[in-house]
CSV table of C-alpha atoms in Angstrom, one decimal:
chain,number,residue,atom,x,y,z
N,155,MET,CA,0.0,0.0,0.0
N,156,TRP,CA,1.1,3.5,-0.8
N,157,GLY,CA,-0.7,5.8,1.6
N,158,SER,CA,-4.1,4.9,2.7
N,159,SER,CA,-5.8,4.2,-0.7
N,160,ILE,CA,-3.2,3.3,-3.4
N,161,VAL,CA,-2.3,-0.2,-4.2
N,162,GLY,CA,1.2,0.0,-5.7
N,163,PHE,CA,3.2,-2.6,-7.7
N,164,GLY,CA,6.9,-2.5,-7.6
N,165,ASN,CA,8.8,0.6,-6.6
N,166,TYR,CA,11.5,3.0,-7.7
N,167,HIS,CA,13.5,5.9,-6.3
N,168,TYR,CA,13.4,9.3,-8.0
N,169,LYS,CA,15.4,12.4,-7.5
N,170,TYR,CA,14.6,15.7,-9.3
N,171,ASN,CA,17.0,18.5,-10.2
N,172,SER,CA,15.4,20.5,-7.5
N,173,GLY,CA,16.8,18.0,-4.9
N,174,HIS,CA,13.4,16.6,-4.1
N,175,GLU,CA,13.5,12.8,-3.9
N,176,GLY,CA,11.4,9.9,-2.8
N,177,ASP,CA,10.0,6.5,-3.6
N,178,ALA,CA,7.0,5.6,-5.7
N,179,PRO,CA,5.3,2.6,-7.1
N,180,LEU,CA,6.0,1.6,-10.7
N,181,ILE,CA,2.3,1.6,-11.2
N,182,GLY,CA,-0.5,2.3,-8.8
N,183,PHE,CA,-4.3,1.7,-8.7
N,184,SER,CA,-6.9,3.2,-6.5
N,185,PRO,CA,-10.7,2.4,-6.5
N,186,ARG,CA,-11.9,5.9,-5.8
N,187,LYS,CA,-15.6,6.9,-5.4
N,188,ASP,CA,-15.9,8.6,-8.8
N,189,ALA,CA,-13.5,6.5,-10.9
N,190,LEU,CA,-10.9,3.9,-10.9
N,191,THR,CA,-7.6,5.7,-10.8
N,192,LEU,CA,-4.4,4.4,-12.4
N,193,TYR,CA,-1.1,6.0,-11.5
N,194,LEU,CA,1.5,5.8,-14.4
N,195,SER,CA,4.6,7.8,-15.4
N,196,PRO,CA,3.6,11.2,-16.7
N,197,ILE,CA,5.9,10.5,-19.6
N,198,PHE,CA,6.2,7.3,-21.7
N,199,GLU,CA,6.5,6.2,-25.3
N,200,LYS,CA,3.4,6.8,-27.5
N,201,LYS,CA,1.4,8.3,-24.6
N,202,VAL,CA,-0.7,10.7,-26.7
N,203,GLU,CA,-1.4,8.1,-29.4
N,204,LEU,CA,-2.3,5.4,-26.8
N,205,LEU,CA,-4.6,7.8,-24.9
N,206,GLN,CA,-6.5,8.5,-28.1
N,207,GLN,CA,-7.0,4.8,-28.6
N,208,LEU,CA,-7.8,4.0,-25.0
N,209,GLY,CA,-11.5,4.8,-24.9
N,210,LYS,CA,-13.5,6.9,-22.4
N,211,HIS,CA,-11.3,8.3,-19.7
N,212,LYS,CA,-10.0,11.5,-18.1
N,213,THR,CA,-6.4,12.3,-17.2
N,214,GLY,CA,-4.4,14.1,-14.6
N,215,LYS,CA,-0.7,14.8,-14.6
N,216,GLY,CA,0.4,11.3,-13.8
N,217,CYS,CA,-3.0,9.4,-13.6
N,218,ILE,CA,-5.8,8.1,-15.7
N,219,TYR,CA,-9.4,8.1,-14.5
N,220,LEU,CA,-11.6,5.3,-15.7
N,221,LYS,CA,-15.3,5.2,-14.8
N,222,ASN,CA,-16.0,1.8,-16.4
N,223,LEU,CA,-13.6,-0.8,-17.7
N,224,GLU,CA,-16.1,-1.8,-20.4
N,225,ASP,CA,-15.6,1.6,-22.0
N,226,ILE,CA,-11.8,1.1,-22.6
N,227,ASN,CA,-9.6,-1.0,-24.8
N,228,ILE,CA,-7.9,-3.3,-22.4
N,229,GLU,CA,-5.1,-4.2,-24.9
N,230,VAL,CA,-4.3,-0.5,-25.2
N,231,LEU,CA,-4.3,-0.2,-21.4
N,232,LYS,CA,-1.8,-3.1,-21.2
N,233,GLU,CA,0.5,-1.4,-23.7
N,234,MET,CA,0.3,1.9,-21.7
N,235,ILE,CA,1.2,0.2,-18.5
N,236,THR,CA,4.1,-1.7,-20.1
N,237,SER,CA,5.4,1.5,-21.7
N,238,SER,CA,5.1,3.4,-18.5
N,239,VAL,CA,7.0,0.8,-16.5
N,240,ASN,CA,9.7,0.6,-19.1
N,241,HIS,CA,10.1,4.3,-19.1
N,242,ILE,CA,10.5,4.4,-15.3
N,243,LYS,CA,13.0,1.5,-15.3
N,244,SER,CA,15.1,3.1,-18.0
N,245,HIS,CA,15.3,6.5,-16.2
N,246,TYR,CA,15.2,5.7,-12.5
N,247,GLN,CA,16.7,3.2,-10.0
N,248,ALA,CA,14.0,0.5,-9.8
């Protein structure tokens, strides 16, 4: 668990140029009241293209909000998760 409501898988350590650093999950999931929330890297390969193919969703800086899994393309979601994890592993100490 990451905090009180995020189920996280894997972990990595990040450090920004500002000096801020910490640990985060490679991917996170939280079943919120209004939507299922997925926490991914804010940057990953083909992000814009994949989001266009995903189906009905909303986005935040590093998260995707899904109201209903029936409204999305699961294969595209799998590709997004894989791309996000690969980006994190190639840029941070995982």
